[in-house]
PDB file of C-alpha atoms and ligand atoms in Angstrom:
ATOM      1  CA  MET R   1       0.100  19.965  10.784  1.00 92.00           C
ATOM      2  CA  ARG R   2      -1.269  18.276   7.763  1.00 97.00           C
ATOM      3  CA  PRO R   3       1.003  15.368   7.281  1.00 98.00           C
ATOM      4  CA  VAL R   4       1.518  16.783   3.383  1.00 98.00           C
ATOM      5  CA  ASP R   5       2.250  20.483   4.583  1.00 98.00           C
ATOM      6  CA  LYS R   6       4.012  19.043   7.186  1.00 97.00           C
ATOM      7  CA  TYR R   7       6.616  16.429   4.918  1.00 98.00           C
ATOM      8  CA  GLY R   8       6.374  18.275   1.187  1.00 98.00           C
ATOM      9  CA  PHE R   9       7.836  16.022  -1.356  1.00 98.00           C
ATOM     10  CA  LEU R  10       9.148  12.719  -0.452  1.00 98.00           C
ATOM     11  CA  ARG R  11      12.271  11.068  -1.257  1.00 98.00           C
ATOM     12  CA  VAL R  12      14.415   8.348  -0.687  1.00 98.00           C
ATOM     13  CA  GLU R  13      17.450   9.293   0.758  1.00 97.00           C
ATOM     14  CA  GLY R  14      20.480   6.825   2.426  1.00 93.00           C
ATOM     15  CA  GLY R  15      17.664   3.744   1.946  1.00 95.00           C
ATOM     16  CA  ARG R  16      15.376   6.061   3.926  1.00 97.00           C
ATOM     17  CA  LEU R  17      11.952   7.928   3.011  1.00 98.00           C
ATOM     18  CA  VAL R  18      12.920  11.357   3.885  1.00 98.00           C
ATOM     19  CA  GLY R  19      10.475  14.768   3.692  1.00 98.00           C
ATOM     20  CA  GLU R  20      11.396  17.662   1.928  1.00 97.00           C
ATOM     21  CA  ASN R  21      13.723  19.231   3.978  1.00 96.00           C
ATOM     22  CA  GLY R  22      15.538  15.374   4.676  1.00 96.00           C
ATOM     23  CA  SER R  23      14.303  14.845   7.964  1.00 95.00           C
ATOM     24  CA  GLY R  24      13.031  10.790   7.689  1.00 96.00           C
ATOM     25  CA  CYS R  25       9.337  10.512   7.496  1.00 97.00           C
ATOM     26  CA  ARG R  26       7.526   7.339   8.319  1.00 97.00           C
ATOM     27  CA  LEU R  27       4.104   6.998   6.524  1.00 98.00           C
ATOM     28  CA  PHE R  28       1.783   4.574   7.645  1.00 98.00           C
ATOM     29  CA  GLY R  29      -2.356   3.761   7.586  1.00 98.00           C
ATOM     30  CA  MET R  30      -5.227   2.288   6.138  1.00 98.00           C
ATOM     31  CA  SER R  31      -5.201   0.843   2.709  1.00 98.00           C
ATOM     32  CA  THR R  32      -8.806   0.051   0.773  1.00 98.00           C
ATOM     33  CA  HIS R  33     -10.418  -3.246  -0.022  1.00 98.00           C
ATOM     34  CA  GLY R  34     -10.224  -3.249  -3.760  1.00 97.00           C
ATOM     35  CA  LEU R  35     -11.904   0.449  -5.173  1.00 97.00           C
ATOM     36  CA  ALA R  36     -14.449  -2.017  -7.292  1.00 94.00           C
ATOM     37  CA  TRP R  37     -15.538  -3.882  -4.026  1.00 94.00           C
ATOM     38  CA  ARG R  38     -15.711  -1.419  -1.904  1.00 94.00           C
ATOM     39  CA  PRO R  39     -16.096   1.951  -3.269  1.00 97.00           C
ATOM     40  CA  GLU R  40     -18.327   2.951  -0.544  1.00 98.00           C
ATOM     41  CA  TYR R  41     -14.803   3.904   1.659  1.00 98.00           C
ATOM     42  CA  VAL R  42     -13.491   6.404  -0.718  1.00 98.00           C
ATOM     43  CA  CYS R  43     -15.505   9.383   0.888  1.00 97.00           C
ATOM     44  CA  PHE R  44     -14.474  12.535   2.765  1.00 98.00           C
ATOM     45  CA  ASP R  45     -15.436  11.500   6.088  1.00 98.00           C
ATOM     46  CA  THR R  46     -14.211   7.951   6.327  1.00 98.00           C
ATOM     47  CA  PHE R  47     -10.283   9.759   5.213  1.00 98.00           C
ATOM     48  CA  LYS R  48     -10.640  12.617   7.390  1.00 98.00           C
ATOM     49  CA  TYR R  49     -11.752  10.386  10.317  1.00 98.00           C
ATOM     50  CA  LEU R  50      -8.619   8.415   9.985  1.00 98.00           C
ATOM     51  CA  ARG R  51      -6.569  11.041   9.543  1.00 98.00           C
ATOM     52  CA  ASP R  52      -8.067  12.891  12.580  1.00 98.00           C
ATOM     53  CA  GLU R  53      -9.139  10.101  14.530  1.00 98.00           C
ATOM     54  CA  TRP R  54      -6.612   7.389  14.279  1.00 98.00           C
ATOM     55  CA  HIS R  55      -3.590  10.221  13.840  1.00 98.00           C
ATOM     56  CA  THR R  56      -2.704   8.211   9.901  1.00 98.00           C
ATOM     57  CA  ASN R  57      -1.232  10.168   6.937  1.00 98.00           C
ATOM     58  CA  ALA R  58      -1.815   7.701   3.965  1.00 98.00           C
ATOM     59  CA  VAL R  59      -3.939   6.013   2.461  1.00 98.00           C
ATOM     60  CA  ARG R  60      -3.342   3.079  -0.759  1.00 98.00           C
ATOM     61  CA  LEU R  61      -6.029   2.974  -2.980  1.00 98.00           C
ATOM     62  CA  ALA R  62      -6.317  -0.331  -3.978  1.00 98.00           C
ATOM     63  CA  MET R  63      -6.660  -1.263  -7.726  1.00 98.00           C
ATOM     64  CA  TYR R  64      -7.108  -4.965  -8.397  1.00 98.00           C
ATOM     65  CA  THR R  65      -6.408  -5.553 -11.981  1.00 98.00           C
ATOM     66  CA  HIS R  66      -7.640  -9.297 -12.366  1.00 98.00           C
ATOM     67  CA  GLU R  67     -10.116  -9.796 -10.224  1.00 95.00           C
ATOM     68  CA  PHE R  68     -13.963  -8.831  -9.547  1.00 93.00           C
ATOM     69  CA  HIS R  69     -14.396  -6.602 -12.379  1.00 94.00           C
ATOM     70  CA  GLY R  70     -10.739  -5.942 -12.541  1.00 97.00           C
ATOM     71  CA  TYR R  71      -9.874  -3.015 -14.094  1.00 98.00           C
ATOM     72  CA  CYS R  72      -7.874  -4.559 -16.952  1.00 98.00           C
ATOM     73  CA  THR R  73     -10.399  -7.137 -17.421  1.00 98.00           C
ATOM     74  CA  ASP R  74     -14.243  -6.728 -17.388  1.00 96.00           C
ATOM     75  CA  GLY R  75     -14.365  -3.922 -14.833  1.00 97.00           C
ATOM     76  CA  ASP R  76     -15.755  -0.386 -15.963  1.00 97.00           C
ATOM     77  CA  LYS R  77     -12.467   1.413 -16.708  1.00 98.00           C
ATOM     78  CA  LYS R  78     -14.039   5.195 -16.722  1.00 98.00           C
ATOM     79  CA  TYR R  79     -16.377   4.568 -13.193  1.00 98.00           C
ATOM     80  CA  LEU R  80     -12.818   3.161 -11.891  1.00 98.00           C
ATOM     81  CA  PHE R  81     -10.536   5.812 -13.066  1.00 98.00           C
ATOM     82  CA  SER R  82     -12.794   7.970 -11.037  1.00 98.00           C
ATOM     83  CA  LEU R  83     -12.969   6.363  -8.254  1.00 98.00           C
ATOM     84  CA  MET R  84      -9.763   6.574  -8.052  1.00 98.00           C
ATOM     85  CA  LYS R  85      -9.641   9.871  -8.662  1.00 98.00           C
ATOM     86  CA  LYS R  86     -11.967  10.677  -6.150  1.00 98.00           C
ATOM     87  CA  GLY R  87      -9.554   9.471  -3.253  1.00 98.00           C
ATOM     88  CA  ILE R  88      -6.290  11.163  -4.611  1.00 98.00           C
ATOM     89  CA  ASP R  89      -8.486  14.031  -4.712  1.00 98.00           C
ATOM     90  CA  LEU R  90      -9.600  13.479  -0.881  1.00 98.00           C
ATOM     91  CA  ALA R  91      -6.028  13.111   0.108  1.00 98.00           C
ATOM     92  CA  ILE R  92      -5.547  16.842  -1.741  1.00 98.00           C
ATOM     93  CA  GLU R  93      -8.403  18.142   0.491  1.00 98.00           C
ATOM     94  CA  LEU R  94      -7.552  16.465   3.243  1.00 98.00           C
ATOM     95  CA  GLY R  95      -3.444  16.910   3.591  1.00 98.00           C
ATOM     96  CA  ILE R  96      -2.704  13.097   3.487  1.00 98.00           C
ATOM     97  CA  TYR R  97      -0.549  11.023   1.215  1.00 98.00           C
ATOM     98  CA  VAL R  98      -2.096   8.525  -0.713  1.00 99.00           C
ATOM     99  CA  ILE R  99      -0.319   5.245  -2.411  1.00 98.00           C
ATOM    100  CA  VAL R 100      -1.807   4.794  -5.635  1.00 99.00           C
ATOM    101  CA  ASP R 101      -1.739   1.522  -6.263  1.00 99.00           C
ATOM    102  CA  TRP R 102      -1.911  -0.993  -9.364  1.00 98.00           C
ATOM    103  CA  HIS R 103      -2.617  -4.029  -7.436  1.00 98.00           C
ATOM    104  CA  VAL R 104      -1.415  -6.800  -9.591  1.00 98.00           C
ATOM    105  CA  LEU R 105      -2.100 -10.183  -8.651  1.00 98.00           C
ATOM    106  CA  GLY R 106      -4.257 -12.684 -10.309  1.00 98.00           C
ATOM    107  CA  GLU R 107      -2.453 -12.130 -13.615  1.00 98.00           C
ATOM    108  CA  PHE R 108       0.793 -14.194 -11.210  1.00 98.00           C
ATOM    109  CA  SER R 109       2.750 -11.185 -13.708  1.00 98.00           C
ATOM    110  CA  PRO R 110       3.257  -7.258 -14.291  1.00 98.00           C
ATOM    111  CA  LEU R 111       3.761  -8.329 -18.039  1.00 98.00           C
ATOM    112  CA  ILE R 112       0.523  -9.472 -18.408  1.00 98.00           C
ATOM    113  CA  TYR R 113      -1.132  -5.969 -18.687  1.00 98.00           C
ATOM    114  CA  ALA R 114       1.906  -3.886 -18.554  1.00 98.00           C
ATOM    115  CA  ASP R 115       0.169  -1.915 -21.845  1.00 98.00           C
ATOM    116  CA  GLU R 116      -2.859  -1.137 -19.604  1.00 98.00           C
ATOM    117  CA  ALA R 117      -0.751   0.333 -16.434  1.00 98.00           C
ATOM    118  CA  GLU R 118       1.320   2.350 -18.896  1.00 98.00           C
ATOM    119  CA  ARG R 119      -1.898   4.233 -20.528  1.00 98.00           C
ATOM    120  CA  PHE R 120      -2.930   3.982 -16.315  1.00 98.00           C
ATOM    121  CA  PHE R 121       0.028   5.865 -14.758  1.00 98.00           C
ATOM    122  CA  ARG R 122       0.631   8.313 -17.854  1.00 98.00           C
ATOM    123  CA  GLU R 123      -3.004   9.438 -17.616  1.00 98.00           C
ATOM    124  CA  ILE R 124      -3.124   9.485 -13.456  1.00 98.00           C
ATOM    125  CA  THR R 125       0.036  11.091 -13.942  1.00 98.00           C
ATOM    126  CA  GLU R 126      -1.116  13.819 -16.694  1.00 98.00           C
ATOM    127  CA  TYR R 127      -3.621  14.968 -14.183  1.00 97.00           C
ATOM    128  CA  TYR R 128      -1.665  14.991 -10.825  1.00 98.00           C
ATOM    129  CA  GLY R 129       2.086  15.283 -11.966  1.00 94.00           C
ATOM    130  CA  ASP R 130       3.197  17.546  -9.902  1.00 92.00           C
ATOM    131  CA  CYS R 131       2.039  16.723  -6.772  1.00 97.00           C
ATOM    132  CA  PRO R 132       3.299  16.323  -3.987  1.00 98.00           C
ATOM    133  CA  ASN R 133       0.781  13.775  -2.071  1.00 98.00           C
ATOM    134  CA  ILE R 134       1.111  10.654  -4.761  1.00 98.00           C
ATOM    135  CA  ILE R 135       3.477   7.357  -4.282  1.00 98.00           C
ATOM    136  CA  TYR R 136       3.224   4.983  -7.086  1.00 98.00           C
ATOM    137  CA  GLU R 137       3.235   1.245  -6.599  1.00 99.00           C
ATOM    138  CA  ILE R 138       3.587  -0.112 -10.147  1.00 99.00           C
ATOM    139  CA  CYS R 139       2.520  -4.256  -8.658  1.00 98.00           C
ATOM    140  CA  ASN R 140       1.183  -5.292  -6.141  1.00 98.00           C
ATOM    141  CA  GLU R 141       2.107  -8.353  -5.789  1.00 98.00           C
ATOM    142  CA  PRO R 142       3.580 -10.582  -7.872  1.00 98.00           C
ATOM    143  CA  ASN R 143       3.416 -14.106  -7.841  1.00 98.00           C
ATOM    144  CA  GLY R 144       3.045 -17.527  -9.329  1.00 98.00           C
ATOM    145  CA  SER R 145       5.807 -18.447 -11.759  1.00 97.00           C
ATOM    146  CA  CYS R 146       6.662 -14.318 -12.037  1.00 98.00           C
ATOM    147  CA  GLY R 147      10.735 -14.235 -11.515  1.00 98.00           C
ATOM    148  CA  TRP R 148      12.756 -11.226 -10.361  1.00 98.00           C
ATOM    149  CA  GLU R 149      13.539 -10.600 -14.458  1.00 98.00           C
ATOM    150  CA  GLU R 150      10.354  -9.824 -15.440  1.00 98.00           C
ATOM    151  CA  ILE R 151       9.409  -7.641 -12.861  1.00 98.00           C
ATOM    152  CA  ARG R 152      12.693  -5.576 -14.152  1.00 98.00           C
ATOM    153  CA  GLU R 153      11.591  -5.836 -17.632  1.00 98.00           C
ATOM    154  CA  TYR R 154       8.180  -4.025 -16.311  1.00 98.00           C
ATOM    155  CA  ALA R 155       9.376  -1.311 -14.143  1.00 98.00           C
ATOM    156  CA  GLY R 156      11.720  -1.037 -17.220  1.00 98.00           C
ATOM    157  CA  ARG R 157       8.437  -0.107 -18.871  1.00 98.00           C
ATOM    158  CA  VAL R 158       6.010   1.785 -16.171  1.00 98.00           C
ATOM    159  CA  ILE R 159       8.737   4.373 -14.279  1.00 98.00           C
ATOM    160  CA  PRO R 160       9.986   6.552 -17.347  1.00 98.00           C
ATOM    161  CA  VAL R 161       6.259   6.734 -18.055  1.00 98.00           C
ATOM    162  CA  ILE R 162       5.526   7.781 -14.436  1.00 98.00           C
ATOM    163  CA  ARG R 163       8.835  10.162 -13.972  1.00 98.00           C
ATOM    164  CA  GLU R 164       8.188  11.998 -17.274  1.00 98.00           C
ATOM    165  CA  ASN R 165       4.907  14.128 -15.758  1.00 98.00           C
ATOM    166  CA  ALA R 166       5.835  13.290 -12.492  1.00 98.00           C
ATOM    167  CA  PRO R 167       9.630  13.385 -12.135  1.00 98.00           C
ATOM    168  CA  ARG R 168       9.901  13.645  -8.708  1.00 97.00           C
ATOM    169  CA  ALA R 169       7.804  10.872  -7.170  1.00 97.00           C
ATOM    170  CA  VAL R 170       8.226   8.054  -5.378  1.00 98.00           C
ATOM    171  CA  ILE R 171       8.200   4.609  -7.214  1.00 98.00           C
ATOM    172  CA  LEU R 172       7.192   1.148  -4.912  1.00 98.00           C
ATOM    173  CA  VAL R 173       8.205  -1.790  -6.576  1.00 98.00           C
ATOM    174  CA  GLY R 174       6.684  -5.765  -5.720  1.00 98.00           C
ATOM    175  CA  THR R 175       9.035  -8.672  -5.550  1.00 98.00           C
ATOM    176  CA  THR R 176       8.366 -11.751  -6.107  1.00 98.00           C
ATOM    177  CA  GLU R 177       6.347 -14.585  -4.341  1.00 98.00           C
ATOM    178  CA  TRP R 178       3.619 -11.648  -3.657  1.00 98.00           C
ATOM    179  CA  SER R 179       6.090  -9.135  -2.272  1.00 98.00           C
ATOM    180  CA  GLN R 180       8.176 -11.067  -0.244  1.00 98.00           C
ATOM    181  CA  HIS R 181      11.236 -11.424  -2.247  1.00 98.00           C
ATOM    182  CA  CYS R 182      13.334  -7.932  -1.097  1.00 97.00           C
ATOM    183  CA  ASP R 183      16.527 -10.171  -1.228  1.00 98.00           C
ATOM    184  CA  GLU R 184      16.247 -10.589  -5.128  1.00 98.00           C
ATOM    185  CA  ALA R 185      16.656  -6.663  -5.204  1.00 98.00           C
ATOM    186  CA  LEU R 186      19.501  -6.155  -3.385  1.00 98.00           C
ATOM    187  CA  GLU R 187      20.690  -8.818  -5.581  1.00 98.00           C
ATOM    188  CA  ALA R 188      19.684  -6.591  -8.841  1.00 98.00           C
ATOM    189  CA  PRO R 189      18.306  -3.588  -7.673  1.00 98.00           C
ATOM    190  CA  LEU R 190      17.290  -1.517 -10.311  1.00 98.00           C
ATOM    191  CA  SER R 191      18.823   1.528 -11.632  1.00 97.00           C
ATOM    192  CA  PHE R 192      15.925   3.962 -10.450  1.00 98.00           C
ATOM    193  CA  ASP R 193      16.645   6.676  -8.078  1.00 96.00           C
ATOM    194  CA  ASN R 194      13.305   7.472  -5.777  1.00 98.00           C
ATOM    195  CA  ILE R 195      12.316   3.760  -5.184  1.00 98.00           C
ATOM    196  CA  MET R 196      11.735   1.656  -2.829  1.00 98.00           C
ATOM    197  CA  TYR R 197      10.659  -1.681  -2.945  1.00 98.00           C
ATOM    198  CA  SER R 198       7.462  -3.168  -1.525  1.00 98.00           C
ATOM    199  CA  PHE R 199       7.426  -6.245   0.986  1.00 98.00           C
ATOM    200  CA  HIS R 200       4.328  -7.298   2.582  1.00 98.00           C
ATOM    201  CA  PHE R 201       3.716  -9.713   5.681  1.00 98.00           C
ATOM    202  CA  TYR R 202       0.911 -10.987   7.112  1.00 98.00           C
ATOM    203  CA  ALA R 203       1.679 -12.345  10.561  1.00 98.00           C
ATOM    204  CA  ALA R 204      -0.187 -15.427  11.624  1.00 98.00           C
ATOM    205  CA  THR R 205       1.454 -16.669   8.254  1.00 98.00           C
ATOM    206  CA  HIS R 206       4.676 -15.193   8.356  1.00 97.00           C
ATOM    207  CA  PHE R 207       7.754 -15.398  11.373  1.00 97.00           C
ATOM    208  CA  GLU R 208      11.281 -15.651  11.672  1.00 98.00           C
ATOM    209  CA  ASN R 209      12.408 -17.061   8.250  1.00 97.00           C
ATOM    210  CA  LEU R 210      10.691 -13.564   6.817  1.00 98.00           C
ATOM    211  CA  ARG R 211      11.905 -11.475   9.252  1.00 98.00           C
ATOM    212  CA  SER R 212      15.393 -12.466   8.907  1.00 98.00           C
ATOM    213  CA  ARG R 213      14.908 -12.079   5.103  1.00 98.00           C
ATOM    214  CA  LEU R 214      13.454  -8.646   5.690  1.00 98.00           C
ATOM    215  CA  LYS R 215      16.075  -7.467   8.400  1.00 98.00           C
ATOM    216  CA  LYS R 216      18.956  -8.595   5.985  1.00 98.00           C
ATOM    217  CA  CYS R 217      17.934  -6.218   3.054  1.00 98.00           C
ATOM    218  CA  LEU R 218      17.300  -3.256   5.436  1.00 98.00           C
ATOM    219  CA  GLU R 219      21.395  -3.710   7.192  1.00 98.00           C
ATOM    220  CA  ALA R 220      22.505  -3.228   3.918  1.00 98.00           C
ATOM    221  CA  GLY R 221      20.342  -0.418   3.349  1.00 98.00           C
ATOM    222  CA  LEU R 222      17.862  -1.266   0.837  1.00 98.00           C
ATOM    223  CA  PRO R 223      14.715   0.872   0.619  1.00 98.00           C
ATOM    224  CA  VAL R 224      11.809  -0.907   2.109  1.00 98.00           C
ATOM    225  CA  PHE R 225       8.134   0.236   2.441  1.00 98.00           C
ATOM    226  CA  ILE R 226       5.310  -1.950   3.547  1.00 98.00           C
ATOM    227  CA  SER R 227       2.876  -1.706   1.729  1.00 98.00           C
ATOM    228  CA  GLU R 228       0.467  -3.925   2.568  1.00 98.00           C
ATOM    229  CA  CYS R 229      -0.166  -5.670   6.019  1.00 98.00           C
ATOM    230  CA  SER R 230      -1.650  -7.481   8.827  1.00 98.00           C
ATOM    231  CA  ILE R 231      -2.053  -9.520  11.485  1.00 98.00           C
ATOM    232  CA  THR R 232      -3.749 -12.117  10.382  1.00 98.00           C
ATOM    233  CA  GLU R 233      -3.141 -15.186   8.184  1.00 98.00           C
ATOM    234  CA  ALA R 234      -2.070 -13.994   4.431  1.00 98.00           C
ATOM    235  CA  SER R 235      -5.021 -15.371   3.226  1.00 98.00           C
ATOM    236  CA  GLY R 236      -7.077 -13.058   5.192  1.00 97.00           C
ATOM    237  CA  HIS R 237      -8.932 -15.614   7.319  1.00 97.00           C
ATOM    238  CA  GLY R 238      -7.393 -17.260  10.801  1.00 96.00           C
ATOM    239  CA  ASP R 239      -6.864 -16.108  13.883  1.00 94.00           C
ATOM    240  CA  ILE R 240      -4.020 -13.178  14.854  1.00 97.00           C
ATOM    241  CA  ASP R 241      -1.560 -14.029  16.270  1.00 98.00           C
ATOM    242  CA  LEU R 242      -0.438 -11.286  18.583  1.00 98.00           C
ATOM    243  CA  VAL R 243       3.004 -12.693  19.209  1.00 98.00           C
ATOM    244  CA  SER R 244       4.331 -12.957  15.370  1.00 98.00           C
ATOM    245  CA  ALA R 245       3.227  -9.194  15.197  1.00 98.00           C
ATOM    246  CA  ARG R 246       4.703  -8.015  18.002  1.00 98.00           C
ATOM    247  CA  GLU R 247       7.839  -9.480  16.241  1.00 98.00           C
ATOM    248  CA  TRP R 248       7.030  -7.803  13.092  1.00 98.00           C
ATOM    249  CA  PHE R 249       6.245  -4.710  14.408  1.00 98.00           C
ATOM    250  CA  ASN R 250       9.841  -4.531  16.708  1.00 98.00           C
ATOM    251  CA  ILE R 251      10.928  -4.275  12.933  1.00 98.00           C
ATOM    252  CA  VAL R 252       8.962  -1.900  11.978  1.00 98.00           C
ATOM    253  CA  ASP R 253      10.100   0.674  14.560  1.00 98.00           C
ATOM    254  CA  LYS R 254      13.512  -0.736  14.497  1.00 98.00           C
ATOM    255  CA  TYR R 255      14.002   0.680  11.435  1.00 97.00           C
ATOM    256  CA  ASP R 256      11.356   3.486  10.913  1.00 97.00           C
ATOM    257  CA  LEU R 257       9.198   1.413   8.232  1.00 98.00           C
ATOM    258  CA  SER R 258       6.398   2.547   6.918  1.00 98.00           C
ATOM    259  CA  TYR R 259       3.222   0.514   6.830  1.00 98.00           C
ATOM    260  CA  MET R 260       0.254   0.097   5.477  1.00 99.00           C
ATOM    261  CA  VAL R 261      -2.367  -2.202   6.904  1.00 98.00           C
ATOM    262  CA  TRP R 262      -4.810  -4.373   4.451  1.00 98.00           C
ATOM    263  CA  SER R 263      -8.185  -3.252   4.552  1.00 98.00           C
ATOM    264  CA  LEU R 264     -10.301  -0.918   4.859  1.00 98.00           C
ATOM    265  CA  SER R 265     -13.243  -2.995   4.712  1.00 98.00           C
ATOM    266  CA  ALA R 266     -16.217  -4.552   6.823  1.00 98.00           C
ATOM    267  CA  SER R 267     -16.935  -8.606   6.147  1.00 96.00           C
ATOM    268  CA  ARG R 268     -15.888 -11.993   7.683  1.00 95.00           C
ATOM    269  CA  GLU R 269     -12.318 -11.985   6.874  1.00 97.00           C
ATOM    270  CA  ASN R 270     -10.742 -11.103   9.738  1.00 97.00           C
ATOM    271  CA  SER R 271      -8.572  -9.448   7.974  1.00 98.00           C
ATOM    272  CA  SER R 272     -10.696  -6.505   7.193  1.00 98.00           C
ATOM    273  CA  ILE R 273     -10.513  -4.232  10.457  1.00 98.00           C
ATOM    274  CA  ILE R 274     -14.658  -3.514  10.416  1.00 98.00           C
ATOM    275  CA  ALA R 275     -17.511  -5.582  11.822  1.00 98.00           C
ATOM    276  CA  ASP R 276     -19.270  -7.679  10.262  1.00 97.00           C
ATOM    277  CA  GLY R 277     -22.591  -5.958   9.049  1.00 95.00           C
ATOM    278  CA  CYS R 278     -21.720  -2.640  10.408  1.00 98.00           C
ATOM    279  CA  ASN R 279     -22.322   0.095   7.101  1.00 97.00           C
ATOM    280  CA  LYS R 280     -21.162   2.608   9.268  1.00 98.00           C
ATOM    281  CA  LEU R 281     -17.786   4.427   6.956  1.00 98.00           C
ATOM    282  CA  SER R 282     -16.319   6.845  10.006  1.00 98.00           C
ATOM    283  CA  GLY R 283     -16.378   6.989  13.949  1.00 98.00           C
ATOM    284  CA  TRP R 284     -16.578   3.401  14.911  1.00 98.00           C
ATOM    285  CA  ALA R 285     -17.042   2.337  18.795  1.00 98.00           C
ATOM    286  CA  ASP R 286     -14.520  -0.796  19.114  1.00 96.00           C
ATOM    287  CA  GLU R 287     -17.479  -3.247  19.401  1.00 97.00           C
ATOM    288  CA  GLU R 288     -17.729  -2.471  16.053  1.00 98.00           C
ATOM    289  CA  LEU R 289     -14.376  -2.787  15.415  1.00 98.00           C
ATOM    290  CA  LYS R 290     -12.550  -6.951  14.740  1.00 98.00           C
ATOM    291  CA  PRO R 291      -9.862  -7.594  16.762  1.00 97.00           C
ATOM    292  CA  THR R 292      -7.557  -5.848  14.125  1.00 98.00           C
ATOM    293  CA  GLY R 293      -9.392  -2.692  14.138  1.00 98.00           C
ATOM    294  CA  GLN R 294      -8.433  -2.744  17.700  1.00 98.00           C
ATOM    295  CA  TRP R 295      -5.249  -3.806  17.443  1.00 98.00           C
ATOM    296  CA  PHE R 296      -4.360  -1.074  14.654  1.00 98.00           C
ATOM    297  CA  ARG R 297      -5.842   1.326  15.479  1.00 98.00           C
ATOM    298  CA  LYS R 298      -4.573   1.537  19.151  1.00 98.00           C
ATOM    299  CA  ARG R 299      -0.848   1.295  17.056  1.00 98.00           C
ATOM    300  CA  PHE R 300      -1.844   4.138  15.103  1.00 98.00           C
ATOM    301  CA  LEU R 301      -2.819   6.508  17.884  1.00 98.00           C
ATOM    302  CA  SER R 302       0.489   4.882  19.766  1.00 97.00           C
ATOM    303  CA  GLU R 303       3.140   6.618  16.924  1.00 95.00           C
ATOM    304  CA  LYS R 304       4.680   9.144  17.309  1.00 78.00           C
TER     305      LYS R 304
HETATM  306  C1  IDC M 401      -7.893 -10.749  -0.244  1.00 84.49           C
HETATM  307  C2  IDC M 401      -9.146  -9.829   0.078  1.00 84.49           C
HETATM  308  C3  IDC M 401     -10.193 -10.581  -0.655  1.00 84.49           C
HETATM  309  C4  IDC M 401     -10.407 -11.623  -1.975  1.00 84.49           C
HETATM  310  C5  IDC M 401      -9.244 -11.529  -2.661  1.00 84.49           C
HETATM  311  C6  IDC M 401      -8.887 -11.537  -3.576  1.00 84.49           C
HETATM  312  O1  IDC M 401      -9.000  -9.660   1.244  1.00 84.49           O
HETATM  313  O2  IDC M 401     -11.724 -10.693   0.392  1.00 84.49           O
HETATM  314  O3  IDC M 401     -11.014 -12.078  -2.242  1.00 84.49           O
HETATM  315  O4  IDC M 401      -8.032 -10.443  -2.094  1.00 84.49           O
HETATM  316  O5  IDC M 401      -7.920 -12.665  -4.171  1.00 84.49           O
HETATM  317  C7  IDC M 401      -2.798  -9.934   0.057  1.00 84.49           C
HETATM  318  C8  IDC M 401      -3.372  -9.461  -1.283  1.00 84.49           C
HETATM  319  C9  IDC M 401      -4.669  -8.612  -1.091  1.00 84.49           C
HETATM  320  C10 IDC M 401      -5.405  -9.811  -0.344  1.00 84.49           C
HETATM  321  C11 IDC M 401      -4.859 -10.445   1.494  1.00 84.49           C
HETATM  322  C12 IDC M 401      -5.687 -11.129   1.792  1.00 84.49           C
HETATM  323  O6  IDC M 401      -1.959  -7.974  -1.485  1.00 84.49           O
HETATM  324  O7  IDC M 401      -5.371  -8.591  -2.473  1.00 84.49           O
HETATM  325  O8  IDC M 401      -6.725  -9.561  -0.759  1.00 84.49           O
HETATM  326  N1  IDC M 401      -3.356 -10.712   0.916  1.00 84.49           N
HETATM  327  O9  IDC M 401      -5.695 -12.529   0.979  1.00 84.49           O
HETATM  328  N2  IDC M 401      -2.001 -10.526  -0.111  1.00 84.49           N
HETATM  329  C13 IDC M 401      -1.594 -11.113   0.780  1.00 84.49           C
HETATM  330  C14 IDC M 401      -3.232 -11.157   1.285  1.00 84.49           C
END
């Protein structure tokens, strides 16, 4: 059965993501690299392959707001918006979940482009408001001097805009320091229903102190969604750390967390899952995958 046929409209209940009938639902799959950087993977064959051969049930579409022809800087808005729509339409056609990721990064604070964010989410929800496939991620990784109060202010502006047309949609909210401070959300949660807080990890950079921070929040019942992770360093480069990866995924398993993997691309970066120079958009043989790709492929196939 296709994932969306199985789980229907998702919601957050008792700190967990559940399907329409109340049973637990765990999403996992690949995140695109920035849509402007790697548009070729927004493609029917790729998404279908990831669903059928890697058994993933979700895809994340990363719309960079600032860097590299960002949506709010020098990007071609019309083109980028149409790429996002294409990705969503493919997900709908294939019956998988799709995370619409407003990829805040280089601008540090989501407030910088909050007006654009409101316009973007209004427009997307005008098209897809009643669609069960979509999860909205309103700020990838606030960082730098951006504090939780700024994120709260931003969420207070953008979430009501999304809810106008998509009242049932689950919404993910990033936290400070590259979405590593879910503890601040635990101390001062947002007052909206049906939201989860994003937490990101890169196993070769993040270790026990971050794991215990996350565990503390999960034990306290905070709804957390791993909307980005890898087993490399946070720079996207570096060797993979399998020992730390195992520790991280023990937590993912113990608490039944959803997780999305960075990134669906071929480049010299080790976090790219496809070997540099491989142009195939699906059907990758093991040697056409980077060690990260091989590891996550195995991991996806071991999911129940
Ligand atoms: C990286 C890309 C890299 C790009 C850079 C732009 O892999 O090609 O040049 O962004 O700043 C994140 C971010 C994600 C990063 C990724 C790896 O969400 O955008 O991608 N990362 O550095 N958080 C932690 C790691």
